[in-house]
Every structure is written in structure tokens, then in C-alpha cells.
Short mmCIF file of C-alpha atoms and ligand atoms in Angstrom, two decimals:
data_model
loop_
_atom_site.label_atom_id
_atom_site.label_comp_id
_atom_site.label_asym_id
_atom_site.label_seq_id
_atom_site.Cartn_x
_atom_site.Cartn_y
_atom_site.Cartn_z
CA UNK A 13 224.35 119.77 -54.96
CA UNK A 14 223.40 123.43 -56.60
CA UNK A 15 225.40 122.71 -59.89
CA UNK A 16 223.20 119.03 -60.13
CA UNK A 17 220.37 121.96 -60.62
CA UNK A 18 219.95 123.36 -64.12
CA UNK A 19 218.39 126.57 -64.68
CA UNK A 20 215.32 126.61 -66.57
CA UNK A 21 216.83 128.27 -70.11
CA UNK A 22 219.42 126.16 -70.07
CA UNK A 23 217.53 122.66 -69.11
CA UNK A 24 215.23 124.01 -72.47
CA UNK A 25 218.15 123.74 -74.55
CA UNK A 26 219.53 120.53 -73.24
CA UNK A 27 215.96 119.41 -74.07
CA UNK A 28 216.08 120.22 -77.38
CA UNK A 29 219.42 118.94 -77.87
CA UNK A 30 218.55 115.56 -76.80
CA UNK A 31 215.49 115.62 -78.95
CA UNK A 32 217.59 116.53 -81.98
CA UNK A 33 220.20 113.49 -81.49
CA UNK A 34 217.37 110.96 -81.00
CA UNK A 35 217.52 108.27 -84.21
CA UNK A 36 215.24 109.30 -86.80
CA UNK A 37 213.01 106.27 -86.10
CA UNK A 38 212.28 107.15 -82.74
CA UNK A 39 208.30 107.63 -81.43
CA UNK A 40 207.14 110.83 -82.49
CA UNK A 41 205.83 112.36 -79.11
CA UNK A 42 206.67 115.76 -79.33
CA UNK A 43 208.05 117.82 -76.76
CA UNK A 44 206.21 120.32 -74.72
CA UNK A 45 207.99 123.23 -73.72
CA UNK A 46 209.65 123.53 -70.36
CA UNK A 47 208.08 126.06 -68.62
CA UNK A 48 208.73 125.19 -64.51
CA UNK A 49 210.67 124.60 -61.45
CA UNK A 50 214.19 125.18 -61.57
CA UNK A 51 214.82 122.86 -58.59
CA UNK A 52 213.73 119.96 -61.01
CA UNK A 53 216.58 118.15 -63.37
CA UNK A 54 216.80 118.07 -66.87
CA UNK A 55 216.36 114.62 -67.96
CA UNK A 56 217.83 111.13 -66.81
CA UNK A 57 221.25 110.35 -66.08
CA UNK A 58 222.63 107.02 -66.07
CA UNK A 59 226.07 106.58 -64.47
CA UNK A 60 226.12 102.80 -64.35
CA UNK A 61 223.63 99.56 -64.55
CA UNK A 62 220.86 99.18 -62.14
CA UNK A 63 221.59 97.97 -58.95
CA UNK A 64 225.09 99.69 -59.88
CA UNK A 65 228.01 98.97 -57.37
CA UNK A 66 227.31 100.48 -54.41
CA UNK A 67 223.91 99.07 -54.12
CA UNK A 68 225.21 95.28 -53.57
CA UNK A 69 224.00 92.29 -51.82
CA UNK A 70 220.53 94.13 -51.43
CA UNK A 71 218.18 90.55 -51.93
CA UNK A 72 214.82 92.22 -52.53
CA UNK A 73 215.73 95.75 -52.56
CA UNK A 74 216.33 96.71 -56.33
CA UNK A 75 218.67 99.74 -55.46
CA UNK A 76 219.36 102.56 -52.35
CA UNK A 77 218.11 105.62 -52.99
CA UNK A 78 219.64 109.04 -52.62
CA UNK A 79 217.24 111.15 -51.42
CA UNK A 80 219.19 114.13 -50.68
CA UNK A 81 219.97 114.48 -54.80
CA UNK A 82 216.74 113.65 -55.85
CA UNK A 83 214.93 116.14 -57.48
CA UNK A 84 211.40 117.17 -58.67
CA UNK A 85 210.60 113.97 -61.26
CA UNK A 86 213.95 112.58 -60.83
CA UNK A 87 215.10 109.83 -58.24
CA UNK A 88 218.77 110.00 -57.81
CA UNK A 89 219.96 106.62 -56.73
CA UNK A 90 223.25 106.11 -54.46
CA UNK A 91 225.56 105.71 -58.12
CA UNK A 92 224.55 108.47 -59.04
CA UNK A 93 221.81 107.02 -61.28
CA UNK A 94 219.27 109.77 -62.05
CA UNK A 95 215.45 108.38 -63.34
CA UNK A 96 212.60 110.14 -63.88
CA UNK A 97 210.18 108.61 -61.48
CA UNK A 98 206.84 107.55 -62.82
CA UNK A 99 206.47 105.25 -59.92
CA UNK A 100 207.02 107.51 -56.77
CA UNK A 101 207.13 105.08 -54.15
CA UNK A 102 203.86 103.66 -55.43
CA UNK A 103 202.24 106.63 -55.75
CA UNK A 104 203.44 108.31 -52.42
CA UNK A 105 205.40 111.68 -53.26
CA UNK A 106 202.69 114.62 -54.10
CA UNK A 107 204.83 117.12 -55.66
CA UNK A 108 208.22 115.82 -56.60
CA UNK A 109 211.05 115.08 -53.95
CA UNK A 110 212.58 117.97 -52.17
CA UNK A 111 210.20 120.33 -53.18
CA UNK A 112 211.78 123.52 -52.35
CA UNK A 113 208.95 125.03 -49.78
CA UNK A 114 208.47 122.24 -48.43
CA UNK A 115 212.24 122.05 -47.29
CA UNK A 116 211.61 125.88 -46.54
CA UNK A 117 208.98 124.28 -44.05
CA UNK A 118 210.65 122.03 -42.15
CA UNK A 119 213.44 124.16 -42.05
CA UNK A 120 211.67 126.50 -39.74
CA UNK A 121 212.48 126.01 -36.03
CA UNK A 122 208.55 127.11 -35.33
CA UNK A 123 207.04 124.85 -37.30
CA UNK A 124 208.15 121.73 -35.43
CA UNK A 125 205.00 121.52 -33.24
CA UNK A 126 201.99 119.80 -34.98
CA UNK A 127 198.76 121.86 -35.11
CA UNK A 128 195.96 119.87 -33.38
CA UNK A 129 193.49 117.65 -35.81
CA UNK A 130 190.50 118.74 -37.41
CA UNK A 131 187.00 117.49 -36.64
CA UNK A 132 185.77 114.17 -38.16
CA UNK A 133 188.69 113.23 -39.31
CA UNK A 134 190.66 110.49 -37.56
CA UNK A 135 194.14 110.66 -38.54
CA UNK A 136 196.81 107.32 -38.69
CA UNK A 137 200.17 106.15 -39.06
CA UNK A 138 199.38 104.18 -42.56
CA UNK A 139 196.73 103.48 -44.74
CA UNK A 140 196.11 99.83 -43.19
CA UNK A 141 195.81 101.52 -39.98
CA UNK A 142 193.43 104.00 -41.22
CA UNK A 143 191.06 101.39 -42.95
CA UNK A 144 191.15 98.77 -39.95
CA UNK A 145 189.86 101.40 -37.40
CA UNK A 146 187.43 102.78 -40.08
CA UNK A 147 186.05 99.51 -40.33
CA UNK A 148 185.84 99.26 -36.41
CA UNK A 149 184.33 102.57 -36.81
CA UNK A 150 182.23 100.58 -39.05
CA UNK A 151 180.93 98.09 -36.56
CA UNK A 152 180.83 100.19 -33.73
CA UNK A 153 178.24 102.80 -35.79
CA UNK A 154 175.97 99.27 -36.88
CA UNK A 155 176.22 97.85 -33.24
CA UNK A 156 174.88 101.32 -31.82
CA UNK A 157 172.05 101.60 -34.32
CA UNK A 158 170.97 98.14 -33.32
CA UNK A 159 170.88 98.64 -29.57
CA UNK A 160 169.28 101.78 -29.75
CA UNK A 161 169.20 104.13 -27.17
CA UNK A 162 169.99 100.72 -24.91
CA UNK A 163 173.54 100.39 -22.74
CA UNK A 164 175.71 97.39 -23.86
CA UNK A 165 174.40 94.27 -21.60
CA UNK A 166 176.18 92.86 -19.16
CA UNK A 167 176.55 89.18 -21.40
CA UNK A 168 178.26 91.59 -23.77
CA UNK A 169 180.38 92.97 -21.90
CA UNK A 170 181.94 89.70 -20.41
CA UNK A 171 181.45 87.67 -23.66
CA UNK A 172 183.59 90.16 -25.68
CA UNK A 173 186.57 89.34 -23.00
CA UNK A 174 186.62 85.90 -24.11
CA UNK A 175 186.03 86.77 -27.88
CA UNK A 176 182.80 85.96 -28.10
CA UNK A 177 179.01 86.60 -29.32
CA UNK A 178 177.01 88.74 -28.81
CA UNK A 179 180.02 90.99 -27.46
CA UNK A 180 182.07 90.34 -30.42
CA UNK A 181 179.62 89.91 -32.87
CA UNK A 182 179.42 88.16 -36.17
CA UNK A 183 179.41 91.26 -38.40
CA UNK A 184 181.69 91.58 -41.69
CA UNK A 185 182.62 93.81 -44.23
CA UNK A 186 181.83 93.37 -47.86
CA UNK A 187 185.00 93.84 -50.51
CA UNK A 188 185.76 92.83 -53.81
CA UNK A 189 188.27 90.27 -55.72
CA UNK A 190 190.88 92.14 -56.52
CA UNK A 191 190.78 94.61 -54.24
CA UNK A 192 193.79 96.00 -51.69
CA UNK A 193 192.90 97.52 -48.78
CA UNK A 194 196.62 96.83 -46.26
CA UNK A 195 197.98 93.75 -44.74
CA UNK A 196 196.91 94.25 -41.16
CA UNK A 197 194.81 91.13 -39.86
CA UNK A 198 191.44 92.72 -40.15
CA UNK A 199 192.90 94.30 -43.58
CA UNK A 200 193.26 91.55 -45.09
CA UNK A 201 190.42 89.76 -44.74
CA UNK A 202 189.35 92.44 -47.53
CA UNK A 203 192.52 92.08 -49.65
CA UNK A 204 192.20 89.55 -52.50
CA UNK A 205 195.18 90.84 -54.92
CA UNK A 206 197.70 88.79 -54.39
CA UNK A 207 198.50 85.29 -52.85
CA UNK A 208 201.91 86.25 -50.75
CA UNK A 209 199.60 88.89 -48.78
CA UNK A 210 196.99 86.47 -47.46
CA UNK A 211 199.26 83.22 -47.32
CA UNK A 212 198.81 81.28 -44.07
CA UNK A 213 197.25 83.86 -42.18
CA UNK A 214 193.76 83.41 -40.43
CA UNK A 215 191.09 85.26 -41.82
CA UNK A 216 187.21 86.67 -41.56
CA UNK A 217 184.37 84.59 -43.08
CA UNK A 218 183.25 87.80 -45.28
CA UNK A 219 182.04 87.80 -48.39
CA UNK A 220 183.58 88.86 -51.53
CA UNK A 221 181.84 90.66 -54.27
CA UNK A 222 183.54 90.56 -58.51
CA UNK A 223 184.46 93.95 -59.49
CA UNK A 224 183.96 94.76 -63.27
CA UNK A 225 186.19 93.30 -65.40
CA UNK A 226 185.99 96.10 -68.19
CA UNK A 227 187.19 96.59 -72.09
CA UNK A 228 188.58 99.27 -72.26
CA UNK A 229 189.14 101.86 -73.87
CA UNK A 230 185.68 102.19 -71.63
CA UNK A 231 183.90 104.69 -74.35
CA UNK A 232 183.75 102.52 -76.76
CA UNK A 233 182.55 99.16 -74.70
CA UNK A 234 179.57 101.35 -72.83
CA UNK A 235 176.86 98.89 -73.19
CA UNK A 236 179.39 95.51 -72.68
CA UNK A 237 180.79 97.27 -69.39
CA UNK A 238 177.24 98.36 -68.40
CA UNK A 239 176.29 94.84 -68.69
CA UNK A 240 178.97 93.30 -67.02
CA UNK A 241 178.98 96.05 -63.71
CA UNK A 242 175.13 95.24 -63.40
CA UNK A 243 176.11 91.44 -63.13
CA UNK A 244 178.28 92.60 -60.45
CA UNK A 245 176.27 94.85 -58.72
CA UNK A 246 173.79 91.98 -58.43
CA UNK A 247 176.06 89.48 -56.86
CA UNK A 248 176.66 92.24 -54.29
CA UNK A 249 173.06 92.46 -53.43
CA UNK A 250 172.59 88.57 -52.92
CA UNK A 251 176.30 88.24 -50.87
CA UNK A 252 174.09 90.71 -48.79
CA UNK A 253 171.16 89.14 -48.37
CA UNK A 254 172.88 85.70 -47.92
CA UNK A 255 175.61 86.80 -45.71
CA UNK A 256 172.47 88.35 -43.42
CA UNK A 257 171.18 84.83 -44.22
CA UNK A 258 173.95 83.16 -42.13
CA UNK A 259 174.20 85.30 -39.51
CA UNK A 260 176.82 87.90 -40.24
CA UNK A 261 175.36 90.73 -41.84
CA UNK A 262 177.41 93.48 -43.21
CA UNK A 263 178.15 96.29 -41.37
CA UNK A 264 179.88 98.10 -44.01
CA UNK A 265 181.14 97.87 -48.15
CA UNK A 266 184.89 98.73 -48.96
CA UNK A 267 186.14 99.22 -52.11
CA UNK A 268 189.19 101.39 -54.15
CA UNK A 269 187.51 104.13 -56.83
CA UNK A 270 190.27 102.37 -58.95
CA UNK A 271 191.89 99.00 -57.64
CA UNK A 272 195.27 99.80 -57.76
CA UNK A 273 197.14 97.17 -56.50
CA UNK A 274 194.87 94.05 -57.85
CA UNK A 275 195.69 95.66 -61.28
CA UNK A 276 193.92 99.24 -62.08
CA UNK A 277 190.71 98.06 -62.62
CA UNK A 278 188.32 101.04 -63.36
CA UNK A 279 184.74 100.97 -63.13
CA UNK A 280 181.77 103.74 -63.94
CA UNK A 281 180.80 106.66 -61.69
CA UNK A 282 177.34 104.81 -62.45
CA UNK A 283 178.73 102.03 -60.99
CA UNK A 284 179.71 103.30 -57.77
CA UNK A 285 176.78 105.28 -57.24
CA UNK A 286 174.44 102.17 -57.53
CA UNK A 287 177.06 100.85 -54.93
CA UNK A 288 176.70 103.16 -52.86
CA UNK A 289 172.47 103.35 -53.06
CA UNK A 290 172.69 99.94 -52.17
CA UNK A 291 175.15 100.28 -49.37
CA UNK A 292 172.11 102.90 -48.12
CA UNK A 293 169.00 100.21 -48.49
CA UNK A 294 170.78 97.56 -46.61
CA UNK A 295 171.96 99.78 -43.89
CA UNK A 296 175.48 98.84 -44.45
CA UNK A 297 178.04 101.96 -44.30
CA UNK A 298 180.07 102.68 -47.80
CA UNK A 299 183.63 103.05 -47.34
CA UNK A 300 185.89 104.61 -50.10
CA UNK A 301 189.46 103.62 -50.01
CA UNK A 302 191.61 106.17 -51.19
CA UNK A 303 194.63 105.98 -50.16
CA UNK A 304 196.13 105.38 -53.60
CA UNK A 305 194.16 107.53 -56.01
CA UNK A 306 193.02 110.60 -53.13
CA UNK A 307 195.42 113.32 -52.98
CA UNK A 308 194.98 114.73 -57.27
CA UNK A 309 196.49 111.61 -59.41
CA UNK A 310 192.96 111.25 -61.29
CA UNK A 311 192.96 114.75 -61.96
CA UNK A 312 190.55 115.69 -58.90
CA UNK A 313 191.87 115.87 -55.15
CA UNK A 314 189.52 112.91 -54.11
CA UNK A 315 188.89 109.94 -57.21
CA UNK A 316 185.52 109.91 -56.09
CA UNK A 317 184.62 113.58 -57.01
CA UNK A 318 184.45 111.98 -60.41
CA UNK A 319 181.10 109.97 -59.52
CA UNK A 320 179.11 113.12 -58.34
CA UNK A 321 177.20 111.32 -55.78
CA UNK A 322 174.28 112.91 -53.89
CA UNK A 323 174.80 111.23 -50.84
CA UNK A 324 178.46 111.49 -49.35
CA UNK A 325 180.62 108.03 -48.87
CA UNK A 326 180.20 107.41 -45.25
CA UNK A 327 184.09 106.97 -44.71
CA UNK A 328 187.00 108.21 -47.04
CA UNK A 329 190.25 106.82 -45.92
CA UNK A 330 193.54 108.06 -47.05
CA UNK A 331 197.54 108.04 -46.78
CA UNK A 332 200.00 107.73 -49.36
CA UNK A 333 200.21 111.36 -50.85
CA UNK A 334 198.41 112.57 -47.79
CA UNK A 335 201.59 111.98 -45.86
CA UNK A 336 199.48 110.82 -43.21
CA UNK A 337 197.22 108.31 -42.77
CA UNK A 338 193.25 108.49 -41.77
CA UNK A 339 190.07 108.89 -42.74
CA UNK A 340 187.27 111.26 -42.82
CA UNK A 341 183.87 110.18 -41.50
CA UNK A 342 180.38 111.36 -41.64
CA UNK A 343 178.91 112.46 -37.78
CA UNK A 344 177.20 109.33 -37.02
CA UNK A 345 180.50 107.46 -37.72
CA UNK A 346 181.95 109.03 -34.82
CA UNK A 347 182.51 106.37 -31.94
CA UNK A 348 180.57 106.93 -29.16
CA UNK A 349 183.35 106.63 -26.39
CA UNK A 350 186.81 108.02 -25.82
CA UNK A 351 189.12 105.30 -26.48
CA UNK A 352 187.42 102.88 -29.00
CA UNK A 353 189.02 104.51 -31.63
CA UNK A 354 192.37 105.02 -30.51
CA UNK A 355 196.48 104.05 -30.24
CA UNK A 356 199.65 106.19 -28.92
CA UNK A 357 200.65 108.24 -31.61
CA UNK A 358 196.93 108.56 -33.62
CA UNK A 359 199.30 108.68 -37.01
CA UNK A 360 202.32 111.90 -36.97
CA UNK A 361 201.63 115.07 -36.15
CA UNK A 362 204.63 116.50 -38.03
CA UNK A 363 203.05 115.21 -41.35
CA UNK A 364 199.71 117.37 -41.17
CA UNK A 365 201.70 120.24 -41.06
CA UNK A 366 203.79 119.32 -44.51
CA UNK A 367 200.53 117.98 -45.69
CA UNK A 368 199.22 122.08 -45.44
CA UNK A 369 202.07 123.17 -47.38
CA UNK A 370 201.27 120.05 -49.74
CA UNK A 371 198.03 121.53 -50.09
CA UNK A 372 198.82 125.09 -50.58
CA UNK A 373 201.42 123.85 -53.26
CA UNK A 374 198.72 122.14 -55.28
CA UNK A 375 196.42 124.99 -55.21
CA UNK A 376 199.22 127.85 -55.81
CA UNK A 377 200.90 125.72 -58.90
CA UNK A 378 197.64 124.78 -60.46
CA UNK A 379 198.76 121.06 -60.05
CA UNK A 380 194.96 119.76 -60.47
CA UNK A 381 195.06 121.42 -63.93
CA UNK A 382 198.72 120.00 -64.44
CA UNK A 383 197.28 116.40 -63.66
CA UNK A 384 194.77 116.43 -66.13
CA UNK A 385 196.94 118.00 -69.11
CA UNK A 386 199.89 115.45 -68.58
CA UNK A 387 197.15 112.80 -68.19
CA UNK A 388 195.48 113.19 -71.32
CA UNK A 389 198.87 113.26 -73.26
CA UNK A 390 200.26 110.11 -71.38
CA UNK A 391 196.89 107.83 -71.88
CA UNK A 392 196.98 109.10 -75.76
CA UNK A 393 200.73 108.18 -75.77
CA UNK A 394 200.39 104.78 -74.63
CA UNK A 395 197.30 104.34 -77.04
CA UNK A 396 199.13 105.33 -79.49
CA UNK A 397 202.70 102.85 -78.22
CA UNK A 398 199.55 100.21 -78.06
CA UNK A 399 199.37 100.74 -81.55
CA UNK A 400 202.44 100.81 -82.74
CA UNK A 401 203.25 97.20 -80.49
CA UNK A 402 199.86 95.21 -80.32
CA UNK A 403 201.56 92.11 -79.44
CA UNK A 404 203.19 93.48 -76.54
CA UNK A 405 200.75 96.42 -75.20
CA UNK A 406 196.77 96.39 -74.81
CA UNK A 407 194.15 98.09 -72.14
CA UNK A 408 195.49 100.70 -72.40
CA UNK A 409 193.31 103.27 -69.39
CA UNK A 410 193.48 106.05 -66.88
CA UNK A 411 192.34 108.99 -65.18
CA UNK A 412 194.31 111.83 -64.63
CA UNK A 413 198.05 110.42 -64.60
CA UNK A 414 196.46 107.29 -62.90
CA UNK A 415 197.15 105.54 -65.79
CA UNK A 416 198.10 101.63 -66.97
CA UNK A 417 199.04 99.02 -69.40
CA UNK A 418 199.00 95.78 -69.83
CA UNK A 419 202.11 93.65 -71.40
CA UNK A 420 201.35 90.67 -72.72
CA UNK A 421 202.84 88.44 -69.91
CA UNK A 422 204.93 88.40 -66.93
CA UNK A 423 208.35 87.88 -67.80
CA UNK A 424 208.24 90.52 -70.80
CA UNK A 425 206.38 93.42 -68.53
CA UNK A 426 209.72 92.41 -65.62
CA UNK A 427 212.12 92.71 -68.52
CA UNK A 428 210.57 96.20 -69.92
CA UNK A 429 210.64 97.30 -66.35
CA UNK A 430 214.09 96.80 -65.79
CA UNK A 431 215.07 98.11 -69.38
CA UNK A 432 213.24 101.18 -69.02
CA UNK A 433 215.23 101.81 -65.48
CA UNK A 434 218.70 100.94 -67.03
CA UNK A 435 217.38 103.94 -69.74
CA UNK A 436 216.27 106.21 -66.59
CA UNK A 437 212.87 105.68 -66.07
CA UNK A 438 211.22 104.03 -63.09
CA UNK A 439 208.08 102.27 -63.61
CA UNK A 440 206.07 99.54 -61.16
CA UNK A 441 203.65 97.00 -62.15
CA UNK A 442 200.51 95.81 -60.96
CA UNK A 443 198.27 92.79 -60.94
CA UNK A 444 199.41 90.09 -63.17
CA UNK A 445 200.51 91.70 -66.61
CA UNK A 446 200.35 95.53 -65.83
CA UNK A 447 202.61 98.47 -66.00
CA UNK A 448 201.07 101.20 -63.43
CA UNK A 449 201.97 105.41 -63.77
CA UNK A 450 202.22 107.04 -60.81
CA UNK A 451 203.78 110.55 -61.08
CA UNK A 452 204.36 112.54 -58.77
CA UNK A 453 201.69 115.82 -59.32
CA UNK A 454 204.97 117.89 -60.76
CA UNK A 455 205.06 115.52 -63.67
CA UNK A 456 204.65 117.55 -66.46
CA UNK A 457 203.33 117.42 -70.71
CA UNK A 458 207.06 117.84 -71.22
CA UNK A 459 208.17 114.64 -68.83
CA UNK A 460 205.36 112.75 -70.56
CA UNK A 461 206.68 112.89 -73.83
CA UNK A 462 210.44 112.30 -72.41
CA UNK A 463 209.22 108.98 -70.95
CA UNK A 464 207.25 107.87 -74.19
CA UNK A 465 210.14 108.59 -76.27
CA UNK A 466 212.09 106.20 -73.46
CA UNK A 467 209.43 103.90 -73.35
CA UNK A 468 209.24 103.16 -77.13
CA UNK A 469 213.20 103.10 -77.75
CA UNK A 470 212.71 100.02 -74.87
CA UNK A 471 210.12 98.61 -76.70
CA UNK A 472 211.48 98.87 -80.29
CA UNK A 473 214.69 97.02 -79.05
CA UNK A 474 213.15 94.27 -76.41
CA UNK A 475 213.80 91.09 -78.34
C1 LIG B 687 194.11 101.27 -51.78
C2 LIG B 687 195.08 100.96 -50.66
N1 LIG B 687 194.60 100.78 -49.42
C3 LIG B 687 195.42 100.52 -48.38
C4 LIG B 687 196.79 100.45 -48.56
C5 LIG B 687 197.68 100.15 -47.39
O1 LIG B 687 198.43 101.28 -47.07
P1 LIG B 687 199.76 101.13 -46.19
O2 LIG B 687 200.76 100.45 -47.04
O3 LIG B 687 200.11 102.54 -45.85
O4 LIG B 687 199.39 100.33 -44.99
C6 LIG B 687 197.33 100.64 -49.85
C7 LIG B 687 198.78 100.54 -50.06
O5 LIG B 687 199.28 100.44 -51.16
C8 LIG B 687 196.45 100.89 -50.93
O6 LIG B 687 196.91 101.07 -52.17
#
């Protein structure tokens, strides 16, 4: 396994070498220097196609991983297929696989036993699990302000046995098209990316709110985008009023700082903190789902540090990156009983205790700071591939590494996809037409400019 790991002068030379037998056509992104880990690998290596032989008969499953050899950026596959991951299990590995103290961590007998949980924060198993008991966090906290200083009646407490009103009241939960928020039964009822998710399963009566569809790149469309997020922001007020209207007002709004899964939709900080003044003047609690962007992607540790609101969200879920799954919750948010809030395992203990090291590895390596210089250069590499392919690329956006594209249509961003992994590099897609980066927070300037020069060899040969 040692002699898969190439020491850092020597993976600078093999870096150079490849660079110097690239075709003389090839994109121009230069290469940064390599100036880290020597636990990561050098580049790709492809041994055979992808799903190679060992990975056969797999239906959905694209190919079996090896996670043992995977390294850093690179996700070794069970053929010995090495690819730089710019995927990361949608988003889920924080600082490269197999980070060395992290395997120093669990390698310590002591550190078996979890630490207890922190104070206002409720962890879970999952991010669905974290955002369906926020929102019954949700209802619980609107319920309580209602009633007052008042008991629960005795008609609520046996009409809630037989599911219904005023026990198990006609609240809901505002969300927006597009959005993703888990495929758990209260969950979905505020998913609305995808079809397959929602297909032929009951769901809530709540309303659903258009997020902005924006030009990007969003500097130069500032008064079109304005325009369009105050149409938006409007509709939310009236689904408000009229969802009061019919009897089931909303208890709470949910949205993504970037919908990730319905397509990486970006809106304003302006945007979200008119959202979130509204969520205050109707008395409805503002939820921030971040369980895709929280944990440094956008170049801060929470997406919404980039709004600079003056009043807090009122719950921030997480997972993904976070290794475990919760949310953090303002005081009043707290349930007022032992046991509303609750299941067996309340998430894994084990993971809060790799999510410290996680946390002490972001701070010690700088990785914020690492984020936001490999962000810049990938956005301003794919402007610059958008460019050089306009029929193929456009919308080009991002924060951080958070970054996507848009092909221009189904079958040609599945065929780049699996191009791009038979070269090495994994990719994912999102919504209809778009290519989605998620790197891991290890992904440096230097991997950046290996994928683009990847990424446009794909493109300059997909026929
Ligand atoms: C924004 C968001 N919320 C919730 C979820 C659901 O998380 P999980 O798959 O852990 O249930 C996801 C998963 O991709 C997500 O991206």
C-alpha cells in the first residue's frame, strides 16, 4: 500500500512530466505547484474501462470502490482504477479519504467511547433524519407559542391518537421547487427535485414557493436577478397568507443556501435575508438546510455565513461532511419534553469524535483558505472551458469549490461523465443538464488545473 504513496518531490516531477507530454493543443490551465500531503497520489491511474472486470453484474452501481487504496483526491476503485474525485460521495468526504490523523484517531483504543453532545444541538443518523425532527421541532415550538402558558387539552390529547385535529394539527412547512431536503415521508413533502423521489408516495398539502431562477454569471445580471428574487419573494408572502387562509398556516420555511440536488441554483445573500425577515413577521421559524454546502465547500464553514444576517436562522441542519447528522437550534426551539424529540441511537456517537479531528484538520491546514483559492481557479476554468465550447457548456457558477455547469442536454452531460471517469476523473450531475464539483476540502489549485486539463481533452474529443 506504502509504495501506491509518492513522496512529495517526486509526485512534483511526475507532475511536470505529465504536463510536458500533454499534445500541444491541450487547455492551457497551468499547473500550480505541489506543495502538500504526501499520503495523497500523484495523478489518475487507469488500469482498465469503467466498471472494469471485477465490478460485474452491478445494475445501478457504476463500480465497487476500494477504500482501503484510496487516497487524499483519489478514489481507487476495486481494478485498480485510480480517479481524482471531484464528486466525493456527493459531497460527503471533508478532507480526502484516509486522511492520515484521522486513521491515527480511530486507531486509538481510547478514543472508542463517544464524548457526550453539546447543548442545542440535536444530533442524527442522516440528514433526512435531522430535517424531519427539526421540522417537528418546528411545530412543536409554533404549537407551544399558541397555547401559551396553557397544558395540552384533553381533546388533544385523545384526537392526536387517532391522527386528528386539533391534536395533530393542520400546520405545514413552506419549501421551494427545486429544492431537496431527504426522502423520509415528512421530507419529502418539501422535496420537489426530482420525480422518482416523490412517485406514488402520499404527501402534505404544503405550499411551495419558486426559487430564483438566475443568469448567471450573477455580477453581471444584478438588476435581472434582483427582479426576478423579488417576484419570488412575493409569491412566498401570499403562499403565506393564503396557506393561513385555508387553515394550515406555516409553522416554519426550509430552504438549501444553494439547491444542490434540484440543480445548484444560487440566489443573493439579499435574498435570503428578506427570507428570513419575512420568516420573522409571519411568525414562521427559518430553517437552513445545510447538509450539502455546511462543513467549508463555499469557502466558509456554514454557506450561510455568506448572507451576514442579523438575526440567526432559527434551525441549521447538517450531515454529509459533518459525518453526522443534526441540527443546531436556537433556545426556544428546544422541545419542551423529554422524548418528543427522540429515537435509539440519536445519530453515532463515534462520528462526533472524527468530526473533532475533522475540525481541527480544517483549522490546522488552513483548508477554509484552500477552498476559496481552488474555487476561484476552478469557476475561472470552467468560464473559460465555457468559452472555448459554447455549444456544449453555459452557467457556468459557484462558491468556494461548490461549483457547476450546465451541458447542453442530457445524453451529452451522461456521456462527458462517463468519458471523464474512463480518463480518471469522477464527476456527478445535478438537476436536468448539470455537472456538480464537489471536492473534497484537500482539493487543491494544483488538482484544479489537472482536472481542467482532463476535462477539456474530454470535451475536445466528444463527438
Ligand atoms: C440539502 C440536503 N438535505 C437533505 C439531504 C438528505 O440527506 P441524507 O441523504 O443523509 O438523508 C441531502 C442529501 O443529499 C441534501 O443534499
Amino acid at each position: 500500500m506504502a509504495s501506491g504513496l509518492i513522496r512529495r518531490h517526486l509526485a512534483l516531477s511526475l507532475h511536470r512530466n505529465v504536463r510536458l507530454s500533454a499534445p500541444a493543443c491541450r487547455y492551457a490551465s497551468k499547473a500550480a505547484p505541489k506543495t502538500d500531503q504526501d499520503y495523497d497520489y500523484s495523478g489518475p491511474s487507469m488500469k482498465t474501462t469503467v466498471p472494469g472486470p471485477r465490478t460485474q453484474n452491478v445494475g445501478a452501481i457504476n463500480f465497487f470502490c476500494n477504500y482501503e487504496e484510496s487516497r487524499g483526491n483519489y478514489l481507487v476503485d476495486v481494478d485498480g482504477n485510480r480517479m481524482l474525485d471531484l464528486y466525493t460521495q456527493i459531497s460527503s468526504i471533508p478532507i480526502g479519504y484516509n486522511h492520515p490523523d484521522l486513521l491515527k484517531l480511530m486507531s486509538n483504543p481510547n478514543n472508542l467511547v463517544a464524548p457526550s453532545g453539546i447543548t442545542r444541538v440535536q444530533t442524527m443518523a442522516c440528514g433526512s433524519c435531522a430535517n424531519e425532527n427539526a421540522y417537528k421541532a418546528m411545530f412543536i415550538w409554533y404549537r407551544n407559542k399558541e397555547r401559551g402558558p396553557n397544558a395540552p387539552s384533553e381533546e388533544e390529547l385523545s384526537s392526536c391518537m387517532i391522527n386528528q385535529s386539533p391534536g395533530c394539527p393542520e400546520l405545514s412547512i413552506l419549501s421551494f421547487m427545486g429544492g431537496f431536503h431527504g426522502r423520509t415521508m415528512g421530507c419529502l413533502s418539501t422535496t420537489h427535485s426530482k420525480p422518482i423521489h416523490k412517485l406514488d408516495l402520499p404527501s402534505f398539502d404544503w405550499p411551495i414557493a419558486p426559487f430564483p431562477h438566475l443568469q448567471y454569471p450573477l455580477e453581471e445580471f444584478t438588476r435581472e436577478n434582483a427582479q426576478e428574487e423579488a417576484r419570488c419573494l412575493e409569491e412566498v408572502e401570499d403562499l403565506i397568507v393564503r396557506w393561513r387562509q385555508k387553515g394550515k398556516p406555516v409553522a416554519g420555511i426550509v430552504i438549501e443556501p444553494i439547491q444542490a440536488e434540484g440543480g445548484d441554483n444560487h440566489a443573493s445573500p439579499d435574498f435570503f435575508r428578506n427570507l428570513r425577515n419575512i420568516a420573522r413577521k409571519h411568525g414562521c421559524a427559518f430553517h437552513v438546510d445545510e447538509v450539502q454546502t455546511g462543513g467549508g465547500a463555499t469557502g466558509k464553514f456554514w454557506a450561510h455565513e455568506h448572507w451576514g444576517l442579523d438575526d440567526p436562522a432559527d434551525i441549521v441542519a447538517f450531515s454529509k461532511k459533518m459525518l453526522t447528522g443534526g441540527y443546531f437550534h436556537k433556545d426556544e426551539l428546544q422541545a419542551d419534553k423529554p422524548y418528543r424529540i427522540f429515537n435509539t441511537w440519536m445519530g453515532d456517537p463515534s462520528k462526533n469524535l472524527m468530526l473533532a479531528e475533522v475540525l481541527n484538520v480544517i483549522r490546522t491546514e488552513n483548508l477554509l483558505e484552500e477552498v476559496c483559492r481552488s474555487g476561484k481557479a476552478l469557476l475561472n476554468g470552467l468560464y473559460e472551458l465555457q468559452a472555448r465550447y459554447p455549444g456544449m457548456l453555459s452557467r457556468a457558477r459557484g462558491q468556494g469549490t461548490f461549483c457547476a455547469i450546465d451541458i447542453c442536454d442530457d445524453a451529452t452531460r451522461t456521456s462527458l461523465l462517463n468519458k471523464a471517469r474512463d480518463k480518471g476523473v469522477l464527476l456527478g450531475g445535478c438537476g436536468s443538464q448539470s455537472i456538480r464539483f464537489r471536492p473534497a476540502l484537500v482539493f487543491k489549485e494544483y488538482h484544479v488545473h489537472m482536472f481542467l486539463n482532463i476535462f477539456n481533452d474530454v470535451l475536445a474529443q466528444h463527438k
